[in-house]
């Protein structure tokens, strides 16, 4: 692997942190290739090989999408997740990976992403997307845009643990508790339900922009931000509408053809319980009617 000065600078930043931060005192192993350095706990050599094999495709896909490539490639750390990393307590958070753009670093919890190669690919792509955006765009991005773009770029995948769950966005729309983008500008909520909602809203607004104005418009917005234009100004130039108007129209679209379905799904269990109760009552009534009809039609006993 040919090390560039920036690689060396980032590595120095990592090595300046005590190794116990990463692996409870065990020295990390390093695997190098494709301009990439993967640091891993000693038991995760096969995991490092898998990440090393996936990474080139991830970088090529981001290049095709944004016309940008991370330079240099980020450092990647793989952990079993048994101990906190950079203050992230894995036991208390629903995330499976995170990026630290300031350190040019991606951290993967192997226990949460390693069992599914497709999810590993998408989560890695999501985190490298964060690194890429912060490399190219020097001014702070709104958190909702940062997360929304990276979820859109990685086929809707976020850092949050995957699993079947009701849509928090649908629930918030039906209950009238949707968060404003302004509330998600600098940080996301800590409470898990609100955190999930923040991710869903970020993805939903990014997808709304793409569906309404085209993929090229979102890419143009990012390139304008990379040139130093504020996001609000870039949105106005790209869409001819202000962020406030776009957000209002997006909210209206959420209450469109899917609104009543969302309201129904919000009360799904209550509706199902009510339907089952009605069916049971109807069945009981039918049984009573059949018994009465049978008694009325039965021949009388006795001599003729």
Short mmCIF file of C-alpha atoms in Angstrom, two decimals:
data_model
loop_
_atom_site.label_atom_id
_atom_site.label_comp_id
_atom_site.label_asym_id
_atom_site.label_seq_id
_atom_site.Cartn_x
_atom_site.Cartn_y
_atom_site.Cartn_z
CA UNK A 1 0.00 0.00 0.00
CA UNK A 2 1.33 3.40 -0.91
CA UNK A 3 0.83 5.85 1.96
CA UNK A 4 0.10 9.48 1.14
CA UNK A 5 0.83 12.27 3.63
CA UNK A 6 -2.88 12.52 4.47
CA UNK A 7 -3.01 8.78 5.25
CA UNK A 8 -0.11 9.19 7.63
CA UNK A 9 -1.67 12.21 9.33
CA UNK A 10 -4.94 10.38 9.92
CA UNK A 11 -3.12 7.30 11.20
CA UNK A 12 -1.18 9.43 13.67
CA UNK A 13 -4.50 10.80 14.97
CA UNK A 14 -5.77 7.25 15.50
CA UNK A 15 -2.60 5.98 17.13
CA UNK A 16 -2.59 8.95 19.49
CA UNK A 17 -5.71 7.46 21.11
CA UNK A 18 -5.03 4.72 23.68
CA UNK A 19 -5.58 1.25 22.26
CA UNK A 20 -7.88 0.36 25.15
CA UNK A 21 -10.39 2.77 23.58
CA UNK A 22 -10.68 0.31 20.71
CA UNK A 23 -10.22 -3.16 22.08
CA UNK A 24 -10.03 -3.29 25.84
CA UNK A 25 -6.22 -3.36 25.82
CA UNK A 26 -5.71 -5.89 23.01
CA UNK A 27 -3.53 -4.51 20.21
CA UNK A 28 -5.39 -4.01 16.96
CA UNK A 29 -4.38 -5.80 13.77
CA UNK A 30 -4.12 -3.94 10.47
CA UNK A 31 -4.90 -5.10 6.94
CA UNK A 32 -3.94 -2.93 3.97
CA UNK A 33 -4.90 -2.91 0.31
CA UNK A 34 -6.77 -0.92 -2.37
CA UNK A 35 -5.50 2.27 -0.74
CA UNK A 36 -7.41 1.21 2.38
CA UNK A 37 -6.40 0.38 5.96
CA UNK A 38 -8.72 -1.83 8.02
CA UNK A 39 -8.01 -2.04 11.76
CA UNK A 40 -9.64 -4.94 13.57
CA UNK A 41 -9.71 -6.83 16.82
CA UNK A 42 -7.60 -10.01 16.67
CA UNK A 43 -10.60 -12.36 16.36
CA UNK A 44 -11.97 -10.50 13.32
CA UNK A 45 -9.42 -11.24 10.60
CA UNK A 46 -12.03 -12.82 8.30
CA UNK A 47 -14.26 -9.80 8.88
CA UNK A 48 -11.43 -7.49 7.80
CA UNK A 49 -10.93 -9.58 4.64
CA UNK A 50 -14.63 -9.33 3.86
CA UNK A 51 -14.66 -5.55 4.31
CA UNK A 52 -11.52 -5.25 2.21
CA UNK A 53 -13.25 -7.19 -0.56
CA UNK A 54 -16.43 -5.11 -0.46
CA UNK A 55 -14.88 -1.66 -0.22
CA UNK A 56 -13.78 -1.10 -3.86
CA UNK A 57 -17.36 -1.61 -5.12
CA UNK A 58 -18.67 0.78 -2.45
CA UNK A 59 -16.24 3.49 -3.53
CA UNK A 60 -17.04 2.97 -7.22
CA UNK A 61 -20.79 3.25 -6.56
CA UNK A 62 -20.33 6.52 -4.69
CA UNK A 63 -18.12 7.83 -7.51
CA UNK A 64 -20.83 6.96 -10.06
CA UNK A 65 -23.51 8.63 -7.95
CA UNK A 66 -21.80 11.83 -6.82
CA UNK A 67 -18.83 12.14 -9.19
CA UNK A 68 -16.76 12.25 -6.00
CA UNK A 69 -14.41 9.70 -4.51
CA UNK A 70 -13.10 9.75 -0.92
CA UNK A 71 -9.47 10.87 -1.04
CA UNK A 72 -7.86 9.34 0.86
CA UNK A 73 -9.99 6.33 1.69
CA UNK A 74 -11.21 6.35 5.28
CA UNK A 75 -9.73 4.29 8.06
CA UNK A 76 -12.08 1.46 9.04
CA UNK A 77 -12.25 -0.11 12.49
CA UNK A 78 -14.10 -3.37 13.15
CA UNK A 79 -15.13 -4.34 16.66
CA UNK A 80 -17.09 -7.09 18.36
CA UNK A 81 -18.89 -4.33 20.25
CA UNK A 82 -18.06 -5.62 23.70
CA UNK A 83 -16.73 -2.27 24.90
CA UNK A 84 -17.60 1.37 24.20
CA UNK A 85 -15.91 3.13 21.27
CA UNK A 86 -15.43 6.91 21.42
CA UNK A 87 -18.08 7.13 24.12
CA UNK A 88 -20.59 5.04 22.15
CA UNK A 89 -22.02 2.40 24.49
CA UNK A 90 -23.22 -0.31 22.11
CA UNK A 91 -25.52 -1.80 24.73
CA UNK A 92 -27.45 1.45 25.06
CA UNK A 93 -27.75 2.50 21.42
CA UNK A 94 -29.59 0.94 18.47
CA UNK A 95 -26.87 1.79 15.96
CA UNK A 96 -24.71 -0.77 14.17
CA UNK A 97 -21.98 1.56 12.85
CA UNK A 98 -20.93 5.18 12.89
CA UNK A 99 -18.63 7.59 11.08
CA UNK A 100 -16.35 10.23 12.60
CA UNK A 101 -15.63 12.52 9.63
CA UNK A 102 -13.30 14.69 11.72
CA UNK A 103 -11.09 11.64 12.28
CA UNK A 104 -11.72 10.22 8.81
CA UNK A 105 -12.90 7.08 10.54
CA UNK A 106 -15.64 4.46 10.12
CA UNK A 107 -16.44 2.06 12.97
CA UNK A 108 -18.41 -1.17 12.35
CA UNK A 109 -20.03 -3.33 15.03
CA UNK A 110 -19.41 -6.75 13.47
CA UNK A 111 -21.97 -8.53 15.59
CA UNK A 112 -24.67 -6.31 14.08
CA UNK A 113 -23.59 -6.04 10.45
CA UNK A 114 -21.45 -9.10 9.76
CA UNK A 115 -24.18 -11.73 9.45
CA UNK A 116 -25.71 -10.26 6.27
CA UNK A 117 -23.35 -9.41 3.36
CA UNK A 118 -25.96 -7.17 1.72
CA UNK A 119 -26.50 -5.18 4.89
CA UNK A 120 -22.75 -4.96 5.44
CA UNK A 121 -22.33 -3.51 1.95
CA UNK A 122 -25.10 -0.96 2.46
CA UNK A 123 -24.04 0.08 5.97
CA UNK A 124 -20.43 0.50 4.84
CA UNK A 125 -21.63 2.55 1.87
CA UNK A 126 -23.72 4.70 4.21
CA UNK A 127 -20.80 5.45 6.51
CA UNK A 128 -18.31 6.10 3.70
CA UNK A 129 -20.93 8.47 2.21
CA UNK A 130 -20.75 10.51 5.43
CA UNK A 131 -16.97 10.68 5.12
CA UNK A 132 -17.24 11.70 1.47
CA UNK A 133 -19.75 14.50 2.09
CA UNK A 134 -17.69 15.99 4.90
CA UNK A 135 -14.51 15.77 2.81
CA UNK A 136 -16.08 17.74 -0.02
CA UNK A 137 -18.37 20.10 1.89
CA UNK A 138 -16.48 22.19 4.41
CA UNK A 139 -19.42 24.09 5.91
CA UNK A 140 -21.55 22.11 8.40
CA UNK A 141 -24.36 20.26 6.67
CA UNK A 142 -27.81 20.16 8.26
CA UNK A 143 -28.03 16.83 10.03
CA UNK A 144 -31.26 15.95 8.21
CA UNK A 145 -29.56 16.45 4.83
CA UNK A 146 -26.42 14.56 5.82
CA UNK A 147 -28.41 11.55 7.03
CA UNK A 148 -31.05 11.80 4.32
CA UNK A 149 -28.55 11.80 1.47
CA UNK A 150 -26.55 8.90 2.93
CA UNK A 151 -29.69 6.82 3.44
CA UNK A 152 -30.83 7.58 -0.09
CA UNK A 153 -27.38 6.70 -1.47
CA UNK A 154 -27.34 3.38 0.41
CA UNK A 155 -30.80 2.21 -0.70
CA UNK A 156 -32.53 3.46 2.42
CA UNK A 157 -30.18 1.82 4.90
CA UNK A 158 -29.11 3.75 8.00
CA UNK A 159 -26.84 3.05 10.95
CA UNK A 160 -29.82 1.90 12.99
CA UNK A 161 -30.33 -1.79 13.60
CA UNK A 162 -32.52 -3.36 10.95
CA UNK A 163 -35.64 -5.21 11.98
CA UNK A 164 -39.38 -5.25 11.47
CA UNK A 165 -40.98 -2.27 13.11
CA UNK A 166 -43.94 0.00 12.39
CA UNK A 167 -43.16 3.17 10.50
CA UNK A 168 -42.58 5.96 13.00
CA UNK A 169 -43.09 8.49 10.22
CA UNK A 170 -46.55 7.13 9.40
CA UNK A 171 -47.42 7.15 13.07
CA UNK A 172 -46.19 10.74 13.48
CA UNK A 173 -48.13 11.90 10.42
CA UNK A 174 -51.35 10.32 11.63
CA UNK A 175 -50.84 11.65 15.17
CA UNK A 176 -49.70 15.11 14.04
CA UNK A 177 -46.36 14.82 15.88
CA UNK A 178 -43.93 15.02 12.95
CA UNK A 179 -40.68 16.85 13.77
CA UNK A 180 -39.76 19.95 11.77
CA UNK A 181 -36.53 19.89 9.77
CA UNK A 182 -35.41 22.85 11.86
CA UNK A 183 -35.47 20.58 14.93
CA UNK A 184 -33.14 18.19 13.08
CA UNK A 185 -30.75 20.82 11.77
CA UNK A 186 -27.86 20.31 14.20
CA UNK A 187 -28.61 17.12 16.12
CA UNK A 188 -31.02 14.22 16.43
CA UNK A 189 -33.08 13.32 19.51
CA UNK A 190 -31.68 10.86 22.03
CA UNK A 191 -34.86 8.92 22.82
CA UNK A 192 -35.00 5.85 20.56
CA UNK A 193 -38.50 6.42 19.12
CA UNK A 194 -37.70 10.04 18.26
CA UNK A 195 -34.29 9.01 16.90
CA UNK A 196 -35.95 6.51 14.55
CA UNK A 197 -38.42 9.21 13.49
CA UNK A 198 -35.57 11.64 12.77
CA UNK A 199 -33.89 9.09 10.49
CA UNK A 200 -37.14 8.28 8.70
CA UNK A 201 -37.93 11.97 8.17
CA UNK A 202 -34.43 12.66 6.82
CA UNK A 203 -34.71 9.82 4.33
CA UNK A 204 -38.28 10.75 3.44
CA UNK A 205 -37.42 14.36 2.60
CA UNK A 206 -34.39 13.36 0.51
CA UNK A 207 -36.50 10.85 -1.42
CA UNK A 208 -39.21 13.50 -1.87
CA UNK A 209 -36.68 15.89 -3.42
CA UNK A 210 -35.40 13.19 -5.79
CA UNK A 211 -38.89 12.06 -6.79
CA UNK A 212 -40.09 15.60 -7.43
CA UNK A 213 -37.03 17.27 -8.93
CA UNK A 214 -34.83 14.39 -10.05
CA UNK A 215 -31.62 12.83 -8.81
CA UNK A 216 -29.54 15.43 -10.62
CA UNK A 217 -31.14 18.20 -8.54
CA UNK A 218 -30.03 16.63 -5.28
CA UNK A 219 -26.51 16.11 -6.65
CA UNK A 220 -26.47 19.73 -7.86
CA UNK A 221 -27.48 20.88 -4.37
CA UNK A 222 -24.52 19.00 -2.87
CA UNK A 223 -22.10 20.41 -5.43
CA UNK A 224 -23.35 23.92 -4.67
CA UNK A 225 -22.76 23.24 -0.97
CA UNK A 226 -19.25 22.06 -1.82
CA UNK A 227 -18.68 25.42 -3.53
CA UNK A 228 -19.62 27.16 -0.30
CA UNK A 229 -23.28 28.01 -0.93
CA UNK A 230 -25.60 27.61 2.09
CA UNK A 231 -28.07 24.76 1.76
CA UNK A 232 -31.12 27.05 1.86
CA UNK A 233 -29.68 29.12 -0.99
CA UNK A 234 -28.80 25.99 -2.94
CA UNK A 235 -32.32 24.60 -2.57
CA UNK A 236 -33.78 27.85 -3.86
CA UNK A 237 -31.47 27.81 -6.88
CA UNK A 238 -32.13 24.16 -7.69
CA UNK A 239 -35.87 23.96 -7.04
CA UNK A 240 -37.01 27.62 -7.27
CA UNK A 241 -38.69 27.09 -3.88
CA UNK A 242 -37.68 27.90 -0.34
CA UNK A 243 -36.97 25.20 2.22
CA UNK A 244 -40.05 26.21 4.20
CA UNK A 245 -42.31 25.80 1.16
CA UNK A 246 -40.67 22.48 0.23
CA UNK A 247 -41.12 21.17 3.75
CA UNK A 248 -44.78 22.26 3.80
CA UNK A 249 -45.42 20.58 0.43
CA UNK A 250 -43.66 17.43 1.62
CA UNK A 251 -45.87 17.31 4.72
CA UNK A 252 -48.92 17.73 2.45
CA UNK A 253 -47.73 14.83 0.28
CA UNK A 254 -47.42 12.63 3.35
CA UNK A 255 -51.10 13.33 4.08
CA UNK A 256 -52.09 12.53 0.50
CA UNK A 257 -53.14 9.20 -0.89
CA UNK A 258 -51.37 7.22 1.85
CA UNK A 259 -52.65 9.32 4.76
CA UNK A 260 -55.71 7.27 5.60
CA UNK A 261 -53.78 4.06 5.20
CA UNK A 262 -51.22 5.47 7.65
CA UNK A 263 -53.98 6.36 10.12
CA UNK A 264 -55.44 2.88 9.78
CA UNK A 265 -52.05 1.24 10.34
CA UNK A 266 -51.54 3.41 13.43
CA UNK A 267 -54.62 1.74 14.99
CA UNK A 268 -54.10 -1.63 13.31
CA UNK A 269 -54.35 -3.77 16.44
CA UNK A 270 -57.48 -1.99 17.66
CA UNK A 271 -59.10 -2.38 14.22
CA UNK A 272 -58.21 -6.09 14.02
CA UNK A 273 -59.51 -6.69 17.54
CA UNK A 274 -62.78 -4.95 16.68
CA UNK A 275 -63.20 -6.93 13.46
CA UNK A 276 -62.51 -10.22 15.22
CA UNK A 277 -65.03 -9.34 17.95
CA UNK A 278 -67.69 -8.56 15.34
CA UNK A 279 -66.98 -11.81 13.49
CA UNK A 280 -67.24 -13.78 16.73
CA UNK A 281 -70.55 -12.08 17.59
CA UNK A 282 -71.89 -12.75 14.11
CA UNK A 283 -70.84 -16.41 14.35
CA UNK A 284 -72.60 -16.73 17.70
CA UNK A 285 -75.79 -15.21 16.31
CA UNK A 286 -75.71 -17.56 13.31
CA UNK A 287 -75.31 -20.55 15.61
CA UNK A 288 -78.33 -19.47 17.71
CA UNK A 289 -80.41 -18.98 14.57
CA UNK A 290 -79.48 -22.43 13.23
CA UNK A 291 -80.42 -24.10 16.52
CA UNK A 292 -83.78 -22.36 16.58
CA UNK A 293 -84.45 -23.29 12.97
CA UNK A 294 -83.57 -26.92 13.71
CA UNK A 295 -85.96 -27.07 16.66
CA UNK A 296 -88.77 -25.51 14.62
CA UNK A 297 -88.33 -28.02 11.77
CA UNK A 298 -87.88 -31.15 13.93
CA UNK A 299 -90.88 -33.65 13.81
CA UNK A 300 -92.89 -33.97 17.00
CA UNK A 301 -92.50 -37.24 18.97
CA UNK A 302 -95.54 -39.44 19.74
CA UNK A 303 -98.15 -41.70 18.02
CA UNK A 304 -99.69 -40.69 14.79
#
